[in-house]
XYZ file of C-alpha atoms in Angstrom:
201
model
C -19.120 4.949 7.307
C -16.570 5.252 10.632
C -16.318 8.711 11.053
C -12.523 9.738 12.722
C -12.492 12.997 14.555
C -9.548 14.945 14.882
C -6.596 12.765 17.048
C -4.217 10.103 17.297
C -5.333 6.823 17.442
C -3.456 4.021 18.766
C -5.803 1.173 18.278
C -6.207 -0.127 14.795
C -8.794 -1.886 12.506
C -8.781 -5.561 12.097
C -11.408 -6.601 10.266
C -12.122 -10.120 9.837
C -15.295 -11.039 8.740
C -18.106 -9.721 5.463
C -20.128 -6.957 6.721
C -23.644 -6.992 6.009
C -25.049 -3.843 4.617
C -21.592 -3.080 1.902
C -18.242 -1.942 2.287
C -16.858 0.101 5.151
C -15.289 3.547 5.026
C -13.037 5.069 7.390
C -13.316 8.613 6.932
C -11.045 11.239 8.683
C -10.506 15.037 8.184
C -11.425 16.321 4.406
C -10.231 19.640 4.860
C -7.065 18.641 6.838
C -6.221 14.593 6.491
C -3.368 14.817 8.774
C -5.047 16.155 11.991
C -6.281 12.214 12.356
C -3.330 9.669 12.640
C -4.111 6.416 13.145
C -1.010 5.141 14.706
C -0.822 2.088 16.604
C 1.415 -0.377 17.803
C 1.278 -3.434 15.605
C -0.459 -3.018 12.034
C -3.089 -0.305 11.469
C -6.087 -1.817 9.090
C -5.905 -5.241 8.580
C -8.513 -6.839 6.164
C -9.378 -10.634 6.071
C -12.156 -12.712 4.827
C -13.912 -10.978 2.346
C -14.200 -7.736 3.855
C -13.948 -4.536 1.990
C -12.645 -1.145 3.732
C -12.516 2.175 1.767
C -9.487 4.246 3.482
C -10.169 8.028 3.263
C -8.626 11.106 4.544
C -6.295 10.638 7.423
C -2.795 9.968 7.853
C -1.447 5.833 8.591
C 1.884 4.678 10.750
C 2.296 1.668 12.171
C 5.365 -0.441 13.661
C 4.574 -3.690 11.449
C 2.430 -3.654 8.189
C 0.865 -0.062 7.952
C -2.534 -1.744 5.707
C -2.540 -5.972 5.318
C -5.187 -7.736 3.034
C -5.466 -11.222 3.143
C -7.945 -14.689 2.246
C -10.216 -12.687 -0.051
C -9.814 -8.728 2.220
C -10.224 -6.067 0.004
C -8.818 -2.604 0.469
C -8.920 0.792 -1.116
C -6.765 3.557 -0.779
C -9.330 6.539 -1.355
C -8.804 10.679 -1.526
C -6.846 12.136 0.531
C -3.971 9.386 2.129
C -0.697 9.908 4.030
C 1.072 7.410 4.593
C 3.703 7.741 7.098
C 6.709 5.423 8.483
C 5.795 1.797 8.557
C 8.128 -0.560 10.064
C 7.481 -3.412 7.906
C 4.917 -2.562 4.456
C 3.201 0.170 4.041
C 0.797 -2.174 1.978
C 0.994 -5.635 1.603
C -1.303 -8.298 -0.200
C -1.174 -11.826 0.470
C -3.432 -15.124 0.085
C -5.870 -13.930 -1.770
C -6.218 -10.185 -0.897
C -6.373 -6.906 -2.891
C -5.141 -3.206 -2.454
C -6.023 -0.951 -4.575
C -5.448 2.691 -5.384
C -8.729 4.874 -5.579
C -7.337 7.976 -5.641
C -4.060 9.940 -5.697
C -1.935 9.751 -1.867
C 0.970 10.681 -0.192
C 3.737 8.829 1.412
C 6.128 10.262 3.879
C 7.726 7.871 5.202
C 9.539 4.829 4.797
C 10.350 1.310 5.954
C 11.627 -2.282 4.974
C 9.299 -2.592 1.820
C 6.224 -0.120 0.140
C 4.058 -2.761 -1.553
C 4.355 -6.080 -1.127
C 2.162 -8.901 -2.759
C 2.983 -12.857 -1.438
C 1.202 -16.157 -2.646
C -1.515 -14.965 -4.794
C -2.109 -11.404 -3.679
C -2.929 -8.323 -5.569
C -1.715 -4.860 -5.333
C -3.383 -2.289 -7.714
C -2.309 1.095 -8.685
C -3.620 2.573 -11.800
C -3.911 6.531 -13.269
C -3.641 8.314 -9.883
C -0.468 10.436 -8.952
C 1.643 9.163 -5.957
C 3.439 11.994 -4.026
C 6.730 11.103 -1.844
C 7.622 14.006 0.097
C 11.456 13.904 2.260
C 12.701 11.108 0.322
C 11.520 7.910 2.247
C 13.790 4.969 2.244
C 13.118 1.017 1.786
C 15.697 -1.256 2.683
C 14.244 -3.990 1.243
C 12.666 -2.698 -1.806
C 9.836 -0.153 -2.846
C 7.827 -2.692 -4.639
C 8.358 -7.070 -3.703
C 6.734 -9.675 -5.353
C 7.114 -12.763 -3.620
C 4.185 -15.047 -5.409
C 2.147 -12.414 -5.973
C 1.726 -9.561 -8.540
C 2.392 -5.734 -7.881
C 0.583 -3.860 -10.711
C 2.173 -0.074 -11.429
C -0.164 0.764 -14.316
C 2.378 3.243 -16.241
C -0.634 4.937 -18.760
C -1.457 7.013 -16.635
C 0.107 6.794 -13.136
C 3.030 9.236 -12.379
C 5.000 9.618 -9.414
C 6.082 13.181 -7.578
C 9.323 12.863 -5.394
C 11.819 10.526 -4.802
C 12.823 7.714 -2.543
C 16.081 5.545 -1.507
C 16.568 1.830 -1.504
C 15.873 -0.939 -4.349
C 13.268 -0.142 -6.357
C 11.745 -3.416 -7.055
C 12.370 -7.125 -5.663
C 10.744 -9.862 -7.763
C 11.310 -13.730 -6.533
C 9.468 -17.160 -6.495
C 7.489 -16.056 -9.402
C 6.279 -12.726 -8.445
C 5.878 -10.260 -10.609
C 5.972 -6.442 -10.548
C 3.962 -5.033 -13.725
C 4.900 -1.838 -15.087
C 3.081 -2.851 -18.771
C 6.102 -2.450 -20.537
C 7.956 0.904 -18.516
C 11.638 1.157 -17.844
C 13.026 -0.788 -15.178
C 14.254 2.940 -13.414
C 10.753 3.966 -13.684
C 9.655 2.910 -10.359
C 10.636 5.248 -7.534
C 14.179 4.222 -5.771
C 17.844 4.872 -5.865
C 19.046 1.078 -6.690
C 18.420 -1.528 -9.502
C 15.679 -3.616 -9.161
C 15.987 -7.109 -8.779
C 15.026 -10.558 -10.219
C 15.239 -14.146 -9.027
C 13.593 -17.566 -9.136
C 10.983 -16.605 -11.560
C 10.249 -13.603 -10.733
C 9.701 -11.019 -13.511
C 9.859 -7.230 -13.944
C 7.129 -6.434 -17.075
């Protein structure tokens, strides 16, 4: 366990190799997440190579992707999350990695895309409640599939709030899986999309 004491850090985690001993936590504030911010320039916790980081109790912004896992990184969202403005994803899965909700979180702010899974990524969110608090917005879409699968598990998960922008964005045989909700279901203020095998489910 990485311990974070009370600050703003602008230096982020980039793990890129298995670490002997079992998975990592980073561990903020449990009384009061958002006295740590990790907030750096360039992505905050990326995850590569069979790795496997347990996020807990602190609040994430970045100016590209706000948590990346990729080639086999695994990632989990545990108690106590904000999630703040990310320029690019606030979580995105490619090659190979997963994300994967462990608990209930917050996000507060917005960016091009919330969850994005490309060539053979996973992203994971099942029976925990997602709070949006001042309406972030996604210009690209809340949930993209580009390759990749985004998994909303509807038994079970709910969503508190609202956001703006498309709410989903499947393409070159992505696919965002609801397990059978309504296509409005997913937070966002405009249809999702389709295209080039892509699938909504």
């Amino acid at each position: 366990t990485i311990k974070l004491a009370d600050g703003t850090y602008t230096a982020g985690l980039n793990a890129t190799v298995p670490v002997i001993g079992g998975p990592v936590v980073i561990d903020g504030n449990s009384s009061t997440p958002t006295n740590v911010l990790l907030g750096p320039t360039g992505s905050a916790i990326q995850v590569v190579c069979a790795a496997n980081v347990t996020l807990k109790n602190f609040k994430l912004t970045s100016t590209i992707y706000g948590v990346v896992s990729r080639f086999g990184g695994v990632v989990y969202s545990g108690t106590g999350m904000e999630y703040g403005a990310n320029t690019v994803d606030m979580w995105r899965s490619d090659n190979g990695g997963y994300i994967g909700a462990a608990a209930s979180f917050t996000i507060s702010g917005g960016g091009q895309k919330g969850f994005e899974s490309l060539r053979g990524g996973i992203i994971e969110v099942a029976g925990v409640t997602i709070t949006l608090t001042g309406t972030p917005n996604y210009s690209n879409a809340f949930a993209k599939a580009d390759g990749g699968t985004v998994y909303f598990w509807s038994p079970g998960t709910t969503w508190s709030g609202s956001a703006t922008g498309k709410r989903y964005d499947a393409i070159g045989n992505g696919v965002v899986n609801s397990f059978g909700a309504a296509t409005t279901w997913l937070p966002g203020s405009v249809a999702g999309t389709t295209s080039t095998g892509g699938q909504y489910v």
